[in-house]
């Protein structure tokens, strides 16, 4: 496997500069949190205020939702992106949101700070190329059925268009194990850090699909990964999507406290 643009070079490790002194790289553990879906303006403002209090600097929220069933909530679309931007500006948070259609990339540019490419779209080559031609950082999730090399090759598609501000995200893969929604492949994190010069983060929410496993797997991943992206909700049981794997506000605070301890001990 030949990786031209993002191949490992320890002297040239990639630091993703989000502006305002905020960087995602191998020097610390970045925390990204927020709901699976943007549900309303009030919800997003309340979450943003809470994240700001916790000193979390990056908020996630899905406005375009790639749902298994066409009858499930599909997201608020650009309306949702507007709420995210407004809340991000008010509470000084950077915004990550998934784009699923190459035709939306340009319009979304003004609303997001990081484009998310979801697991189901990891090999949507037109989307990879369109986002690769933009100047915004990209969070590239690993396809649930993708090998590590396919994942890295997807990153190459983006980089080849000129944008190598890529954050790799391991979010679990499908295996025979069905107690958890996916099998969180932490080995892939070590491999991706070995083969590429990109920061690699972990999504323990989709990686496990179980709320009670999110903190334990976050702590485990924090030793190796460069960041975490975690789903949270004020009332997880009422969330329109992925409530079963979302932390509530208290659990989110606990997560932050635990990760801080690990960060202090690993990256001293
Ligand atoms: C999400 O982040 O809400 C999401 C749909 O994730 P994934 O693409 O990893 O399934
Ligand atoms: Mn989700």
mmCIF file of C-alpha atoms and ligand atoms in Angstrom:
data_model
loop_
_atom_site.group_PDB
_atom_site.id
_atom_site.type_symbol
_atom_site.label_atom_id
_atom_site.label_comp_id
_atom_site.label_asym_id
_atom_site.label_seq_id
_atom_site.Cartn_x
_atom_site.Cartn_y
_atom_site.Cartn_z
ATOM 1 C CA UNK A 1 0.000 0.000 0.000
ATOM 2 C CA UNK A 2 1.495 3.275 -1.069
ATOM 3 C CA UNK A 3 0.425 6.332 0.873
ATOM 4 C CA UNK A 4 1.711 9.332 -0.989
ATOM 5 C CA UNK A 5 0.278 12.309 0.786
ATOM 6 C CA UNK A 6 -0.276 11.278 4.327
ATOM 7 C CA UNK A 7 2.393 8.636 4.850
ATOM 8 C CA UNK A 8 4.051 8.430 8.223
ATOM 9 C CA UNK A 9 6.783 10.962 8.884
ATOM 10 C CA UNK A 10 7.548 11.527 12.533
ATOM 11 C CA UNK A 11 9.071 14.929 11.819
ATOM 12 C CA UNK A 12 6.011 16.077 9.980
ATOM 13 C CA UNK A 13 3.088 14.962 12.105
ATOM 14 C CA UNK A 14 -0.086 16.741 11.152
ATOM 15 C CA UNK A 15 -1.540 19.314 13.501
ATOM 16 C CA UNK A 16 -5.060 20.396 12.622
ATOM 17 C CA UNK A 17 -5.379 24.095 13.359
ATOM 18 C CA UNK A 18 -8.967 25.079 14.134
ATOM 19 C CA UNK A 19 -8.122 28.700 14.875
ATOM 20 C CA UNK A 20 -8.333 30.553 18.219
ATOM 21 C CA UNK A 21 -5.349 28.550 19.467
ATOM 22 C CA UNK A 22 -7.215 25.267 19.184
ATOM 23 C CA UNK A 23 -5.465 22.300 17.608
ATOM 24 C CA UNK A 24 -6.172 18.622 17.155
ATOM 25 C CA UNK A 25 -2.915 16.707 17.153
ATOM 26 C CA UNK A 26 -0.853 14.169 19.016
ATOM 27 C CA UNK A 27 0.061 16.567 21.819
ATOM 28 C CA UNK A 28 -3.176 16.269 23.738
ATOM 29 C CA UNK A 29 -6.572 14.597 23.915
ATOM 30 C CA UNK A 30 -9.214 16.651 22.138
ATOM 31 C CA UNK A 31 -12.762 16.261 23.356
ATOM 32 C CA UNK A 32 -15.719 16.598 21.019
ATOM 33 C CA UNK A 33 -19.224 16.189 22.446
ATOM 34 C CA UNK A 34 -22.810 16.829 21.490
ATOM 35 C CA UNK A 35 -26.020 15.136 20.477
ATOM 36 C CA UNK A 36 -26.337 12.562 17.709
ATOM 37 C CA UNK A 37 -28.948 14.763 16.010
ATOM 38 C CA UNK A 38 -29.735 18.433 16.116
ATOM 39 C CA UNK A 39 -33.343 18.421 17.342
ATOM 40 C CA UNK A 40 -34.162 22.082 18.017
ATOM 41 C CA UNK A 41 -32.535 25.453 18.497
ATOM 42 C CA UNK A 42 -33.183 25.410 22.259
ATOM 43 C CA UNK A 43 -31.623 21.967 22.596
ATOM 44 C CA UNK A 44 -28.444 23.056 20.839
ATOM 45 C CA UNK A 45 -28.127 26.301 22.780
ATOM 46 C CA UNK A 46 -28.539 24.445 26.065
ATOM 47 C CA UNK A 47 -25.971 21.804 25.142
ATOM 48 C CA UNK A 48 -23.549 24.486 23.926
ATOM 49 C CA UNK A 49 -23.852 26.422 27.173
ATOM 50 C CA UNK A 50 -23.182 23.238 29.128
ATOM 51 C CA UNK A 51 -20.166 22.233 27.015
ATOM 52 C CA UNK A 52 -18.749 25.721 27.379
ATOM 53 C CA UNK A 53 -19.013 25.406 31.176
ATOM 54 C CA UNK A 54 -17.135 22.118 31.000
ATOM 55 C CA UNK A 55 -14.445 23.818 28.920
ATOM 56 C CA UNK A 56 -15.160 21.556 25.950
ATOM 57 C CA UNK A 57 -14.258 23.486 22.804
ATOM 58 C CA UNK A 58 -15.747 21.406 20.008
ATOM 59 C CA UNK A 59 -19.424 20.469 19.607
ATOM 60 C CA UNK A 60 -20.839 17.761 17.375
ATOM 61 C CA UNK A 61 -24.416 17.509 16.120
ATOM 62 C CA UNK A 62 -25.929 15.798 13.092
ATOM 63 C CA UNK A 63 -28.087 17.902 10.787
ATOM 64 C CA UNK A 64 -28.009 15.467 7.858
ATOM 65 C CA UNK A 65 -28.581 12.000 9.277
ATOM 66 C CA UNK A 66 -27.691 8.876 7.280
ATOM 67 C CA UNK A 67 -30.372 6.616 8.774
ATOM 68 C CA UNK A 68 -30.763 2.920 8.111
ATOM 69 C CA UNK A 69 -34.503 3.334 7.598
ATOM 70 C CA UNK A 70 -35.894 6.014 5.289
ATOM 71 C CA UNK A 71 -38.780 6.358 7.751
ATOM 72 C CA UNK A 72 -36.497 7.423 10.626
ATOM 73 C CA UNK A 73 -35.787 11.096 11.396
ATOM 74 C CA UNK A 74 -33.503 12.366 8.625
ATOM 75 C CA UNK A 75 -32.245 15.480 10.386
ATOM 76 C CA UNK A 76 -33.101 19.177 10.192
ATOM 77 C CA UNK A 77 -30.713 19.815 7.298
ATOM 78 C CA UNK A 78 -29.458 23.373 6.848
ATOM 79 C CA UNK A 79 -31.818 24.601 9.566
ATOM 80 C CA UNK A 80 -29.874 22.374 11.968
ATOM 81 C CA UNK A 81 -26.535 23.675 10.698
ATOM 82 C CA UNK A 82 -27.723 27.237 11.370
ATOM 83 C CA UNK A 83 -28.558 26.352 14.984
ATOM 84 C CA UNK A 84 -25.125 24.778 15.409
ATOM 85 C CA UNK A 85 -23.371 27.841 14.007
ATOM 86 C CA UNK A 86 -25.375 30.239 16.138
ATOM 87 C CA UNK A 87 -24.698 28.234 19.299
ATOM 88 C CA UNK A 88 -21.041 27.785 18.342
ATOM 89 C CA UNK A 89 -20.585 31.516 17.881
ATOM 90 C CA UNK A 90 -22.400 32.341 21.105
ATOM 91 C CA UNK A 91 -20.469 29.867 23.278
ATOM 92 C CA UNK A 92 -17.133 29.892 21.414
ATOM 93 C CA UNK A 93 -17.329 26.315 20.222
ATOM 94 C CA UNK A 94 -16.037 24.839 16.991
ATOM 95 C CA UNK A 95 -18.648 22.835 15.108
ATOM 96 C CA UNK A 96 -18.389 19.337 13.600
ATOM 97 C CA UNK A 97 -21.268 18.109 11.477
ATOM 98 C CA UNK A 98 -21.757 15.378 8.934
ATOM 99 C CA UNK A 99 -22.361 16.137 5.273
ATOM 100 C CA UNK A 100 -23.776 13.298 3.198
ATOM 101 C CA UNK A 101 -24.238 14.899 -0.218
ATOM 102 C CA UNK A 102 -21.422 16.446 -2.286
ATOM 103 C CA UNK A 103 -23.899 19.118 -3.443
ATOM 104 C CA UNK A 104 -24.183 20.411 0.152
ATOM 105 C CA UNK A 105 -20.464 20.853 0.785
ATOM 106 C CA UNK A 106 -20.212 24.406 -0.494
ATOM 107 C CA UNK A 107 -23.287 25.702 1.357
ATOM 108 C CA UNK A 108 -22.242 23.955 4.579
ATOM 109 C CA UNK A 109 -18.827 25.616 4.416
ATOM 110 C CA UNK A 110 -19.993 28.696 6.321
ATOM 111 C CA UNK A 111 -21.645 26.699 9.110
ATOM 112 C CA UNK A 112 -19.126 24.049 10.089
ATOM 113 C CA UNK A 113 -15.540 24.206 11.311
ATOM 114 C CA UNK A 114 -14.952 20.532 10.584
ATOM 115 C CA UNK A 115 -16.791 18.472 7.981
ATOM 116 C CA UNK A 116 -17.647 14.983 9.165
ATOM 117 C CA UNK A 117 -17.650 12.134 6.689
ATOM 118 C CA UNK A 118 -19.627 9.321 8.255
ATOM 119 C CA UNK A 119 -18.971 5.616 8.312
ATOM 120 C CA UNK A 120 -21.535 4.915 5.593
ATOM 121 C CA UNK A 121 -19.906 7.448 3.279
ATOM 122 C CA UNK A 122 -16.259 6.598 3.810
ATOM 123 C CA UNK A 123 -16.024 5.410 0.230
ATOM 124 C CA UNK A 124 -18.375 7.954 -1.299
ATOM 125 C CA UNK A 125 -15.628 9.122 -3.605
ATOM 126 C CA UNK A 126 -17.463 12.152 -4.977
ATOM 127 C CA UNK A 127 -18.011 13.361 -1.412
ATOM 128 C CA UNK A 128 -14.372 12.719 -0.503
ATOM 129 C CA UNK A 129 -13.198 14.691 -3.546
ATOM 130 C CA UNK A 130 -15.605 17.569 -2.998
ATOM 131 C CA UNK A 131 -14.557 17.952 0.635
ATOM 132 C CA UNK A 132 -10.926 17.428 -0.377
ATOM 133 C CA UNK A 133 -11.206 20.502 -2.568
ATOM 134 C CA UNK A 134 -12.316 22.649 0.370
ATOM 135 C CA UNK A 135 -10.086 24.326 2.913
ATOM 136 C CA UNK A 136 -11.847 23.051 6.037
ATOM 137 C CA UNK A 137 -10.617 20.235 8.296
ATOM 138 C CA UNK A 138 -12.289 16.871 7.810
ATOM 139 C CA UNK A 139 -13.179 14.205 10.361
ATOM 140 C CA UNK A 140 -13.097 10.943 8.442
ATOM 141 C CA UNK A 141 -14.849 8.071 10.154
ATOM 142 C CA UNK A 142 -13.802 4.537 9.385
ATOM 143 C CA UNK A 143 -16.369 2.591 7.397
ATOM 144 C CA UNK A 144 -18.031 -0.047 9.554
ATOM 145 C CA UNK A 145 -16.898 -2.686 7.033
ATOM 146 C CA UNK A 146 -13.656 -1.062 5.957
ATOM 147 C CA UNK A 147 -10.147 -2.368 6.474
ATOM 148 C CA UNK A 148 -7.521 -0.014 7.859
ATOM 149 C CA UNK A 149 -5.957 0.369 4.412
ATOM 150 C CA UNK A 150 -9.291 1.209 2.809
ATOM 151 C CA UNK A 151 -9.769 3.862 5.504
ATOM 152 C CA UNK A 152 -6.324 5.339 4.880
ATOM 153 C CA UNK A 153 -6.926 5.254 1.129
ATOM 154 C CA UNK A 154 -10.145 7.204 1.651
ATOM 155 C CA UNK A 155 -8.030 9.818 3.444
ATOM 156 C CA UNK A 156 -5.694 9.840 0.444
ATOM 157 C CA UNK A 157 -8.646 10.672 -1.821
ATOM 158 C CA UNK A 158 -9.276 13.772 0.289
ATOM 159 C CA UNK A 159 -5.607 14.733 0.517
ATOM 160 C CA UNK A 160 -5.076 14.286 -3.214
ATOM 161 C CA UNK A 161 -7.488 17.154 -3.851
ATOM 162 C CA UNK A 162 -5.276 19.416 -1.740
ATOM 163 C CA UNK A 163 -6.756 19.160 1.750
ATOM 164 C CA UNK A 164 -4.684 17.125 4.187
ATOM 165 C CA UNK A 165 -6.305 18.551 7.315
ATOM 166 C CA UNK A 166 -7.754 15.174 8.096
ATOM 167 C CA UNK A 167 -8.662 13.688 11.463
ATOM 168 C CA UNK A 168 -9.098 9.932 11.342
ATOM 169 C CA UNK A 169 -11.854 8.509 13.552
ATOM 170 C CA UNK A 170 -12.201 4.875 14.586
ATOM 171 C CA UNK A 171 -15.890 4.224 15.335
ATOM 172 C CA UNK A 172 -16.127 0.473 15.533
ATOM 173 C CA UNK A 173 -16.487 -2.223 12.914
ATOM 174 C CA UNK A 174 -18.958 -5.029 12.338
ATOM 175 C CA UNK A 175 -17.921 -8.378 13.751
ATOM 176 C CA UNK A 176 -19.735 -11.524 14.908
ATOM 177 C CA UNK A 177 -20.086 -9.957 18.365
ATOM 178 C CA UNK A 178 -23.606 -8.685 18.877
ATOM 179 C CA UNK A 179 -23.640 -7.640 22.536
ATOM 180 C CA UNK A 180 -22.221 -4.321 21.385
ATOM 181 C CA UNK A 181 -23.417 -2.356 18.331
ATOM 182 C CA UNK A 182 -19.911 -2.509 16.845
ATOM 183 C CA UNK A 183 -16.504 -3.739 17.924
ATOM 184 C CA UNK A 184 -14.293 -0.795 18.805
ATOM 185 C CA UNK A 185 -11.015 -1.596 17.058
ATOM 186 C CA UNK A 186 -8.376 0.103 19.163
ATOM 187 C CA UNK A 187 -5.633 -1.764 17.336
ATOM 188 C CA UNK A 188 -6.644 0.216 14.252
ATOM 189 C CA UNK A 189 -5.875 3.409 16.158
ATOM 190 C CA UNK A 190 -2.329 2.250 16.846
ATOM 191 C CA UNK A 191 -1.927 1.133 13.221
ATOM 192 C CA UNK A 192 -3.285 4.397 11.801
ATOM 193 C CA UNK A 193 -0.913 6.372 14.027
ATOM 194 C CA UNK A 194 1.948 4.175 12.856
ATOM 195 C CA UNK A 195 1.175 4.416 9.136
ATOM 196 C CA UNK A 196 -0.074 7.971 8.824
ATOM 197 C CA UNK A 197 0.934 11.324 10.191
ATOM 198 C CA UNK A 198 -2.660 12.287 10.919
ATOM 199 C CA UNK A 199 -4.273 12.624 14.340
ATOM 200 C CA UNK A 200 -6.512 9.673 15.180
ATOM 201 C CA UNK A 201 -9.539 9.969 17.435
ATOM 202 C CA UNK A 202 -12.069 7.455 18.769
ATOM 203 C CA UNK A 203 -15.877 7.416 18.860
ATOM 204 C CA UNK A 204 -16.794 5.178 21.811
ATOM 205 C CA UNK A 205 -20.515 5.951 21.381
ATOM 206 C CA UNK A 206 -20.987 4.285 17.989
ATOM 207 C CA UNK A 207 -18.067 1.997 18.832
ATOM 208 C CA UNK A 208 -20.039 0.337 21.629
ATOM 209 C CA UNK A 209 -23.664 1.398 21.173
ATOM 210 C CA UNK A 210 -24.095 1.227 24.956
ATOM 211 C CA UNK A 211 -24.134 4.215 27.271
ATOM 212 C CA UNK A 212 -22.573 2.326 30.188
ATOM 213 C CA UNK A 213 -19.552 1.397 28.066
ATOM 214 C CA UNK A 214 -18.802 4.906 26.816
ATOM 215 C CA UNK A 215 -16.798 6.101 29.839
ATOM 216 C CA UNK A 216 -14.773 2.882 30.271
ATOM 217 C CA UNK A 217 -13.892 2.773 26.563
ATOM 218 C CA UNK A 218 -13.172 6.509 26.483
ATOM 219 C CA UNK A 219 -10.691 6.070 29.316
ATOM 220 C CA UNK A 220 -9.088 3.136 27.550
ATOM 221 C CA UNK A 221 -8.929 4.936 24.204
ATOM 222 C CA UNK A 222 -7.591 8.148 25.736
ATOM 223 C CA UNK A 223 -4.275 6.469 26.467
ATOM 224 C CA UNK A 224 -3.646 5.947 22.760
ATOM 225 C CA UNK A 225 -5.909 8.210 20.735
ATOM 226 C CA UNK A 226 -5.556 11.931 20.106
ATOM 227 C CA UNK A 227 -9.161 12.662 20.927
ATOM 228 C CA UNK A 228 -12.676 11.425 21.547
ATOM 229 C CA UNK A 229 -16.011 12.218 19.948
ATOM 230 C CA UNK A 230 -18.885 11.390 22.264
ATOM 231 C CA UNK A 231 -22.667 11.604 21.960
ATOM 232 C CA UNK A 232 -24.553 13.279 24.807
ATOM 233 C CA UNK A 233 -28.076 14.550 25.418
ATOM 234 C CA UNK A 234 -29.982 16.257 28.205
ATOM 235 C CA UNK A 235 -32.538 13.434 28.303
ATOM 236 C CA UNK A 236 -30.959 10.518 26.451
ATOM 237 C CA UNK A 237 -34.105 8.419 26.664
ATOM 238 C CA UNK A 238 -35.961 11.086 24.708
ATOM 239 C CA UNK A 239 -33.316 11.637 22.026
ATOM 240 C CA UNK A 240 -34.571 11.255 18.453
ATOM 241 C CA UNK A 241 -31.547 9.125 17.581
ATOM 242 C CA UNK A 242 -28.924 7.077 19.410
ATOM 243 C CA UNK A 243 -30.210 7.894 22.916
ATOM 244 C CA UNK A 244 -29.186 4.414 24.089
ATOM 245 C CA UNK A 245 -25.532 5.311 23.560
ATOM 246 C CA UNK A 246 -25.715 8.952 24.679
ATOM 247 C CA UNK A 247 -24.365 10.231 27.996
ATOM 248 C CA UNK A 248 -26.496 12.581 30.082
ATOM 249 C CA UNK A 249 -25.071 15.857 31.401
ATOM 250 C CA UNK A 250 -23.764 14.361 34.669
ATOM 251 C CA UNK A 251 -22.070 11.519 32.856
ATOM 252 C CA UNK A 252 -20.528 13.986 30.409
ATOM 253 C CA UNK A 253 -19.043 15.913 33.318
ATOM 254 C CA UNK A 254 -17.704 12.680 34.791
ATOM 255 C CA UNK A 255 -16.142 11.805 31.444
ATOM 256 C CA UNK A 256 -14.365 15.166 31.286
ATOM 257 C CA UNK A 257 -12.969 14.710 34.825
ATOM 258 C CA UNK A 258 -11.728 11.213 34.070
ATOM 259 C CA UNK A 259 -10.134 12.161 30.746
ATOM 260 C CA UNK A 260 -8.409 15.138 32.309
ATOM 261 C CA UNK A 261 -6.721 12.807 34.805
ATOM 262 C CA UNK A 262 -5.535 10.565 31.965
ATOM 263 C CA UNK A 263 -4.349 13.508 29.878
ATOM 264 C CA UNK A 264 -2.320 14.860 32.812
ATOM 265 C CA UNK A 265 -0.721 11.519 33.378
ATOM 266 C CA UNK A 266 0.011 10.524 29.757
ATOM 267 C CA UNK A 267 0.903 13.873 28.165
ATOM 268 C CA UNK A 268 2.806 15.514 30.989
HETATM 269 C C1 LIG B 1 -22.839 9.972 13.877
HETATM 270 O O1 LIG B 1 -21.748 10.463 14.192
HETATM 271 O O2 LIG B 1 -23.930 10.341 14.374
HETATM 272 C C2 LIG B 1 -22.859 8.843 12.928
HETATM 273 C C3 LIG B 1 -23.909 8.586 12.144
HETATM 274 O O3 LIG B 1 -21.734 8.128 13.004
HETATM 275 P P1 LIG B 1 -21.206 6.932 12.075
HETATM 276 O O4 LIG B 1 -21.050 7.514 10.712
HETATM 277 O O5 LIG B 1 -19.914 6.553 12.722
HETATM 278 O O6 LIG B 1 -22.237 5.840 12.137
HETATM 279 MN MN1 LIG B 2 -25.266 8.799 16.279
#
